[in-house]
Amino acid sequence: MSESLVVCDVDDDLVEKLKTFRFRKETNNAAIIMKIDKDKRLVVLDEEHESISPDELKEELPERQPRFIVYSYKYQHEDGRVSFPLCFIFSSPVGCKPEQQMMYAGSKNKLVQTAELTKVFEIRNTEDLTEEWLREKLGFFR
């Protein structure tokens, strides 16, 4: 059974980029959008964005193709503190090709482990990616 699950490796350049991104000093929202290169069976960089809001980010995502996003978000806590959680968002829209969905789903955990991320969220509709949704998800990590 597990042999049919396609797990893609993570591109070496992308691994370096994710490490650098993790320790960035900037205090703005930023995102790394990743996709799977089907032929190479590799998770590769798709796009990078600086100063991008959740609403702007959702506009960058394809409506019918999965994407992985690592998002650095400026989070204002209720007590006034500010933190910059790194969020892993798996966008797997309804209507994707099943083969594509399986490749992404099968590669997600490896990418999360490689990037050493703990705040992992999934959306099935790109329209769901809003500031309110993200704040609600992050509210569980006080």
XYZ file of N, CA, C and O in Angstrom:
568
model
N 0.827 -1.205 0.000
C 0.000 0.000 0.000
C 0.866 1.261 0.000
O 0.676 2.132 -0.810
N 1.833 1.345 0.914
C 2.628 2.563 1.035
C 3.512 2.802 -0.190
O 3.938 3.907 -0.446
N 3.770 1.763 -0.974
C 4.615 1.936 -2.154
C 3.936 2.798 -3.207
O 4.590 3.402 -4.040
N 2.600 2.850 -3.199
C 1.896 3.646 -4.196
C 1.870 5.131 -3.814
O 1.539 5.970 -4.636
N 2.220 5.444 -2.587
C 2.209 6.830 -2.142
C 3.463 7.541 -2.641
O 4.573 7.098 -2.387
N 3.272 8.591 -3.381
C 4.399 9.312 -3.958
C 4.886 10.372 -2.971
O 4.145 11.281 -2.621
N 6.096 10.212 -2.515
C 6.681 11.213 -1.636
C 7.825 11.871 -2.394
O 8.728 11.196 -2.860
N 7.754 13.171 -2.514
C 8.772 13.907 -3.253
C 9.830 14.435 -2.295
O 9.523 14.823 -1.173
N 11.060 14.465 -2.760
C 12.129 15.072 -1.989
C 12.004 16.586 -2.067
O 11.286 17.124 -2.908
N 12.744 17.262 -1.204
C 12.733 18.720 -1.197
C 14.025 19.193 -1.852
O 15.111 18.738 -1.495
N 13.884 20.086 -2.826
C 15.031 20.636 -3.540
C 16.045 21.225 -2.547
O 15.652 21.928 -1.610
N 17.337 20.940 -2.742
C 18.382 21.413 -1.822
C 18.387 22.934 -1.688
O 18.557 23.471 -0.591
N 18.219 23.638 -2.808
C 18.189 25.106 -2.759
C 17.011 25.597 -1.924
O 17.112 26.585 -1.203
N 15.897 24.889 -2.038
C 14.711 25.262 -1.268
C 14.938 25.026 0.225
O 14.540 25.849 1.052
N 15.613 23.944 0.573
C 15.929 23.660 1.981
C 16.736 24.824 2.565
O 16.440 25.322 3.652
N 17.738 25.290 1.827
C 18.552 26.434 2.278
C 17.701 27.690 2.421
O 17.823 28.440 3.380
N 16.841 27.927 1.434
C 15.981 29.114 1.450
C 15.049 29.077 2.665
O 14.831 30.094 3.328
N 14.524 27.902 2.991
C 13.632 27.768 4.148
C 14.379 28.019 5.450
O 13.846 28.640 6.373
N 15.636 27.561 5.536
C 16.444 27.821 6.744
C 16.674 29.318 6.908
O 16.526 29.869 8.000
N 17.049 29.969 5.826
C 17.284 31.418 5.851
C 16.001 32.146 6.236
O 16.018 33.082 7.040
N 14.892 31.713 5.676
C 13.590 32.332 5.930
C 13.217 32.206 7.406
O 12.696 33.133 8.003
N 13.514 31.069 7.992
C 13.187 30.814 9.401
C 13.848 31.845 10.317
O 13.285 32.252 11.327
N 15.073 32.262 9.975
C 15.823 33.162 10.844
C 15.871 34.595 10.318
O 16.735 35.369 10.700
N 14.934 34.931 9.453
C 14.921 36.291 8.896
C 14.653 37.307 10.002
O 13.997 37.012 10.994
N 15.189 38.514 9.824
C 15.075 39.561 10.847
C 13.950 40.552 10.546
O 13.576 41.341 11.392
N 13.440 40.517 9.326
C 12.398 41.469 8.936
C 11.140 41.260 9.791
O 10.884 40.165 10.280
N 10.363 42.324 9.944
C 9.172 42.243 10.781
C 7.894 42.394 9.948
O 6.861 42.785 10.468
N 7.985 42.109 8.668
C 6.793 42.161 7.821
C 6.311 40.737 7.534
O 7.021 39.766 7.777
N 5.101 40.630 7.018
C 4.592 39.328 6.588
C 5.333 38.939 5.311
O 5.563 39.785 4.450
N 5.690 37.675 5.193
C 6.369 37.208 3.988
C 5.976 35.757 3.731
O 5.578 35.037 4.657
N 6.103 35.341 2.481
C 5.687 33.985 2.121
C 6.632 33.359 1.119
O 7.191 34.043 0.258
N 6.777 32.056 1.258
C 7.436 31.238 0.247
C 6.369 30.256 -0.234
O 5.798 29.519 0.573
N 6.089 30.308 -1.530
C 5.106 29.396 -2.114
C 5.877 28.319 -2.870
O 6.790 28.627 -3.640
N 5.513 27.068 -2.616
C 6.227 25.941 -3.222
C 5.270 25.068 -4.011
O 4.087 24.974 -3.680
N 5.816 24.418 -5.029
C 5.020 23.483 -5.827
C 5.854 22.236 -6.063
O 7.044 22.196 -5.746
N 5.217 21.228 -6.632
C 5.926 19.982 -6.941
C 6.258 19.945 -8.424
O 5.390 20.179 -9.264
N 7.534 19.680 -8.689
C 7.969 19.418 -10.058
C 7.727 17.928 -10.271
O 8.462 17.088 -9.750
N 6.665 17.629 -11.013
C 6.197 16.247 -11.160
C 7.267 15.346 -11.784
O 7.457 14.215 -11.362
N 7.969 15.861 -12.791
C 8.965 15.045 -13.499
C 10.167 14.716 -12.621
O 10.683 13.611 -12.638
N 10.612 15.705 -11.844
C 11.779 15.486 -10.983
C 11.392 14.900 -9.630
O 12.262 14.539 -8.844
N 10.088 14.881 -9.342
C 9.585 14.450 -8.032
C 10.267 15.239 -6.907
O 10.784 14.679 -5.953
N 10.249 16.547 -7.084
C 10.894 17.457 -6.132
C 9.937 18.575 -5.747
O 9.200 19.088 -6.593
N 9.978 18.961 -4.478
C 9.280 20.171 -4.048
C 10.232 21.321 -4.346
O 11.385 21.320 -3.899
N 9.765 22.295 -5.136
C 10.614 23.404 -5.570
C 9.945 24.742 -5.258
O 8.743 24.814 -5.012
N 10.753 25.797 -5.285
C 10.243 27.152 -5.072
C 9.347 27.554 -6.236
O 9.701 27.345 -7.392
N 8.197 28.117 -5.920
C 7.306 28.649 -6.945
C 7.440 30.170 -6.956
O 7.794 30.758 -7.957
N 7.186 30.805 -5.798
C 7.254 32.265 -5.692
C 7.667 32.667 -4.274
O 7.445 31.923 -3.331
N 8.236 33.872 -4.169
C 8.532 34.474 -2.864
C 7.853 35.828 -2.803
O 7.787 36.526 -3.816
N 7.372 36.192 -1.622
C 6.689 37.480 -1.464
C 7.095 38.129 -0.152
O 7.164 37.467 0.873
N 7.318 39.430 -0.195
C 7.574 40.235 1.003
C 6.382 41.162 1.206
O 5.729 41.571 0.244
N 6.125 41.508 2.451
C 5.037 42.441 2.802
C 3.724 42.035 2.143
O 3.107 42.826 1.434
N 3.319 40.788 2.373
C 2.099 40.278 1.747
C 1.098 39.869 2.821
O 1.431 39.125 3.741
N -0.112 40.392 2.711
C -1.166 40.070 3.675
C -1.778 38.718 3.302
O -1.622 38.254 2.166
N -2.483 38.097 4.242
C -3.169 36.834 3.903
C -4.101 37.000 2.694
O -4.185 36.116 1.850
N -4.790 38.149 2.623
C -5.700 38.366 1.495
C -4.947 38.483 0.172
O -5.414 38.003 -0.858
N -3.786 39.134 0.203
C -2.980 39.230 -1.015
C -2.396 37.864 -1.377
O -2.296 37.508 -2.543
N -2.039 37.112 -0.343
C -1.455 35.793 -0.557
C -2.433 34.865 -1.279
O -2.060 34.153 -2.208
N -3.697 34.908 -0.872
C -4.668 33.999 -1.501
C -4.833 34.310 -2.991
O -5.139 33.422 -3.771
N -4.602 35.574 -3.368
C -4.696 35.950 -4.782
C -3.566 35.328 -5.610
O -3.676 35.186 -6.818
N -2.464 34.973 -4.943
C -1.307 34.394 -5.634
C -1.445 32.880 -5.838
O -0.679 32.284 -6.582
N -2.404 32.263 -5.156
C -2.539 30.807 -5.213
C -3.426 30.384 -6.381
O -4.477 30.977 -6.602
N -3.010 29.340 -7.096
C -3.860 28.845 -8.178
C -5.135 28.218 -7.612
O -5.096 27.589 -6.554
N -6.237 28.419 -8.298
C -7.528 27.931 -7.795
C -7.678 26.423 -7.899
O -8.446 25.832 -7.153
N -7.008 25.792 -8.845
C -7.225 24.369 -9.089
C -5.963 23.520 -8.929
O -5.918 22.395 -9.387
N -4.933 24.079 -8.301
C -3.702 23.316 -8.093
C -3.249 23.461 -6.646
O -3.326 24.550 -6.082
N -2.750 22.372 -6.070
C -2.256 22.450 -4.695
C -0.971 23.280 -4.623
O -0.238 23.383 -5.604
N -0.716 23.849 -3.456
C 0.531 24.554 -3.194
C 0.865 24.393 -1.715
O -0.020 24.217 -0.880
N 2.154 24.485 -1.431
C 2.627 24.544 -0.046
C 3.061 25.981 0.194
O 3.707 26.582 -0.660
N 2.729 26.514 1.353
C 3.129 27.882 1.682
C 3.775 27.882 3.059
O 3.244 27.280 3.993
N 4.920 28.554 3.180
C 5.475 28.859 4.485
C 5.294 30.365 4.625
O 5.747 31.141 3.784
N 4.576 30.745 5.686
C 4.170 32.143 5.845
C 4.645 32.668 7.184
O 4.335 32.102 8.229
N 5.416 33.743 7.138
C 5.843 34.431 8.352
C 4.834 35.550 8.584
O 4.685 36.446 7.748
N 4.149 35.471 9.709
C 3.022 36.359 9.962
C 3.250 37.175 11.225
O 3.590 36.627 12.275
N 3.045 38.478 11.113
C 3.167 39.356 12.282
C 1.875 39.238 13.089
O 0.821 39.693 12.657
N 1.980 38.583 14.247
C 0.798 38.257 15.050
C 0.779 39.102 16.313
O 1.689 39.028 17.137
N -0.263 39.915 16.442
C -0.437 40.774 17.616
C -1.287 40.021 18.635
O -2.452 39.727 18.378
N -0.691 39.688 19.771
C -1.424 38.969 20.813
C -2.347 39.921 21.562
O -2.138 41.137 21.545
N -3.334 39.357 22.237
C -4.308 40.174 22.971
C -3.650 41.003 24.063
O -4.128 42.069 24.411
N -2.531 40.510 24.624
C -1.858 41.256 25.695
C -0.850 42.280 25.154
O -0.084 42.867 25.905
N -0.850 42.482 23.821
C 0.026 43.497 23.240
C 1.342 42.974 22.693
O 2.032 43.677 21.961
N 1.719 41.747 23.094
C 2.968 41.191 22.563
C 2.841 40.951 21.066
O 1.751 40.726 20.563
N 3.985 40.966 20.398
C 4.016 40.674 18.965
C 4.931 39.481 18.745
O 6.018 39.412 19.309
N 4.456 38.516 17.962
C 5.324 37.398 17.597
C 5.235 37.204 16.086
O 4.382 37.796 15.419
N 6.142 36.395 15.570
C 6.209 36.172 14.130
C 6.201 34.675 13.849
O 7.215 34.094 13.475
N 5.032 34.037 14.069
C 4.980 32.586 13.862
C 5.189 32.227 12.388
O 4.748 32.951 11.497
N 5.870 31.114 12.186
C 6.002 30.556 10.846
C 4.895 29.529 10.691
O 4.812 28.580 11.459
N 4.063 29.723 9.701
C 2.937 28.836 9.471
C 3.164 28.054 8.186
O 3.612 28.615 7.191
N 2.835 26.787 8.231
C 2.860 25.976 7.026
C 1.410 25.801 6.606
O 0.588 25.326 7.381
N 1.093 26.232 5.400
C -0.277 26.133 4.909
C -0.266 25.243 3.659
O 0.478 25.505 2.715
N -1.062 24.211 3.706
C -1.198 23.308 2.569
C -2.509 23.663 1.876
O -3.581 23.456 2.427
N -2.393 24.244 0.700
C -3.570 24.601 -0.083
C -3.853 23.467 -1.052
O -3.064 23.194 -1.949
N -4.966 22.800 -0.824
C -5.346 21.659 -1.663
C -6.787 21.865 -2.118
O -7.716 21.278 -1.574
N -6.974 22.729 -3.112
C -8.340 23.099 -3.511
C -9.162 21.925 -4.030
O -8.627 21.006 -4.647
N -10.447 21.982 -3.757
C -11.375 21.007 -4.309
C -11.313 21.151 -5.830
O -11.250 22.256 -6.348
N -11.275 20.038 -6.533
C -11.234 20.103 -7.989
C -9.852 19.833 -8.563
O -9.677 19.850 -9.776
N -8.858 19.603 -7.690
C -7.519 19.236 -8.182
C -7.579 17.823 -8.754
O -8.418 17.026 -8.361
N -6.641 17.514 -9.628
C -6.547 16.148 -10.127
C -6.151 15.241 -8.960
O -5.251 15.579 -8.202
N -6.801 14.086 -8.824
C -6.490 13.179 -7.712
C -4.999 12.815 -7.640
O -4.421 12.761 -6.554
N -4.386 12.576 -8.797
C -2.963 12.219 -8.819
C -2.119 13.345 -8.213
O -1.209 13.109 -7.420
N -2.461 14.568 -8.574
C -1.740 15.739 -8.060
C -1.962 15.867 -6.551
O -1.028 16.102 -5.793
N -3.201 15.666 -6.135
C -3.527 15.772 -4.722
C -2.753 14.742 -3.900
O -2.247 15.044 -2.823
N -2.636 13.541 -4.428
C -1.902 12.487 -3.720
C -0.418 12.818 -3.626
O 0.207 12.586 -2.594
N 0.149 13.364 -4.701
C 1.571 13.731 -4.668
C 1.833 14.772 -3.581
O 2.785 14.672 -2.823
N 0.974 15.760 -3.515
C 1.139 16.817 -2.516
C 0.898 16.282 -1.109
O 1.687 16.520 -0.200
N -0.197 15.532 -0.952
C -0.520 14.997 0.373
C 0.586 14.061 0.862
O 0.955 14.071 2.036
N 1.141 13.273 -0.060
C 2.189 12.334 0.306
C 3.516 13.003 0.613
O 4.381 12.424 1.272
N 3.690 14.228 0.155
C 4.959 14.943 0.344
C 4.903 15.958 1.477
O 5.920 16.471 1.914
N 3.693 16.231 1.952
C 3.506 17.283 2.960
C 4.336 17.041 4.221
O 5.065 17.924 4.661
N 4.225 15.843 4.800
C 4.905 15.590 6.079
C 6.413 15.712 5.963
O 7.067 16.259 6.852
N 6.972 15.233 4.871
C 8.414 15.338 4.684
C 8.842 16.814 4.618
O 9.838 17.208 5.202
N 8.060 17.617 3.907
C 8.371 19.040 3.794
C 8.241 19.729 5.156
O 9.100 20.529 5.535
N 7.197 19.407 5.910
C 6.991 19.991 7.247
C 8.175 19.639 8.150
O 8.701 20.490 8.871
N 8.622 18.376 8.097
C 9.769 17.949 8.912
C 11.046 18.649 8.462
O 11.833 19.112 9.291
N 11.235 18.740 7.160
C 12.438 19.389 6.621
C 12.500 20.850 7.054
O 13.551 21.359 7.425
N 11.357 21.518 7.003
C 11.297 22.941 7.365
C 11.189 23.139 8.880
O 11.247 24.272 9.357
N 11.019 22.044 9.631
C 10.899 22.077 11.087
C 9.789 23.020 11.549
O 9.994 23.891 12.384
N 8.611 22.820 10.998
C 7.479 23.680 11.337
C 6.469 22.929 12.196
O 6.299 21.723 12.053
N 5.809 23.665 13.090
C 4.829 23.046 13.988
C 3.418 23.571 13.756
O 2.455 22.916 14.110
N 3.291 24.750 13.189
C 1.965 25.327 12.952
C 1.553 24.969 11.525
O 1.872 25.676 10.582
N 0.844 23.853 11.414
C 0.515 23.297 10.103
C -0.995 23.363 9.892
O -1.764 22.819 10.686
N -1.400 24.036 8.819
C -2.813 24.224 8.532
C -3.103 23.785 7.098
O -2.210 23.765 6.264
N -4.358 23.474 6.851
C -4.748 23.056 5.508
C -5.990 23.826 5.094
O -6.886 24.041 5.907
N -6.017 24.245 3.841
C -7.227 24.874 3.303
C -7.639 24.117 2.044
O -6.799 23.653 1.285
N -8.946 23.994 1.862
C -9.490 23.296 0.691
C -10.050 24.291 -0.321
O -10.428 23.914 -1.417
N -10.131 25.556 0.072
C -10.643 26.592 -0.814
C -9.776 27.821 -0.586
O -9.672 28.303 0.545
N -9.157 28.337 -1.636
C -8.236 29.477 -1.474
C -8.942 30.690 -0.859
O -8.307 31.491 -0.190
N -10.251 30.787 -1.052
C -11.002 31.908 -0.478
C -10.982 31.894 1.050
O -11.232 32.903 1.685
N -10.713 30.725 1.634
C -10.691 30.616 3.101
C -9.472 31.289 3.723
O -9.452 31.545 4.923
N -8.458 31.544 2.922
C -7.223 32.123 3.449
C -7.427 33.620 3.685
O -7.286 34.443 2.805
N -7.799 33.934 4.933
C -8.027 35.327 5.313
C -7.277 35.593 6.610
O -6.863 34.666 7.304
N -7.135 36.851 6.932
C -6.494 37.243 8.183
C -7.253 36.655 9.374
O -6.661 36.130 10.310
N -8.567 36.721 9.299
C -9.419 36.207 10.382
C -9.193 34.697 10.578
O -9.044 34.220 11.702
N -9.151 33.945 9.472
C -8.921 32.490 9.534
C -7.567 32.187 10.170
O -7.466 31.342 11.042
N -6.538 32.926 9.735
C -5.194 32.690 10.244
C -5.094 33.029 11.729
O -4.532 32.268 12.516
N -5.672 34.144 12.131
C -5.647 34.541 13.540
C -6.384 33.507 14.400
O -5.950 33.177 15.497
N -7.487 32.989 13.882
C -8.240 31.969 14.610
C -7.394 30.703 14.782
O -7.324 30.136 15.864
N -6.712 30.277 13.711
C -5.854 29.092 13.781
C -4.703 29.313 14.766
O -4.376 28.431 15.549
N -4.105 30.486 14.710
C -2.967 30.782 15.584
C -3.390 30.972 17.034
O -2.581 30.847 17.945
N -4.661 31.273 17.264
C -5.174 31.461 18.603
C -5.012 30.223 19.480
O -4.978 30.317 20.692
N -4.891 29.049 18.836
C -4.727 27.813 19.609
C -3.298 27.655 20.128
O -3.035 26.849 20.981
N -2.366 28.450 19.610
C -0.948 28.366 20.013
C -0.598 29.564 20.886
O 0.172 30.412 20.493
N -1.150 29.676 22.041
C -0.917 30.880 22.847
C 0.467 30.931 23.383
O 1.067 30.472 24.101
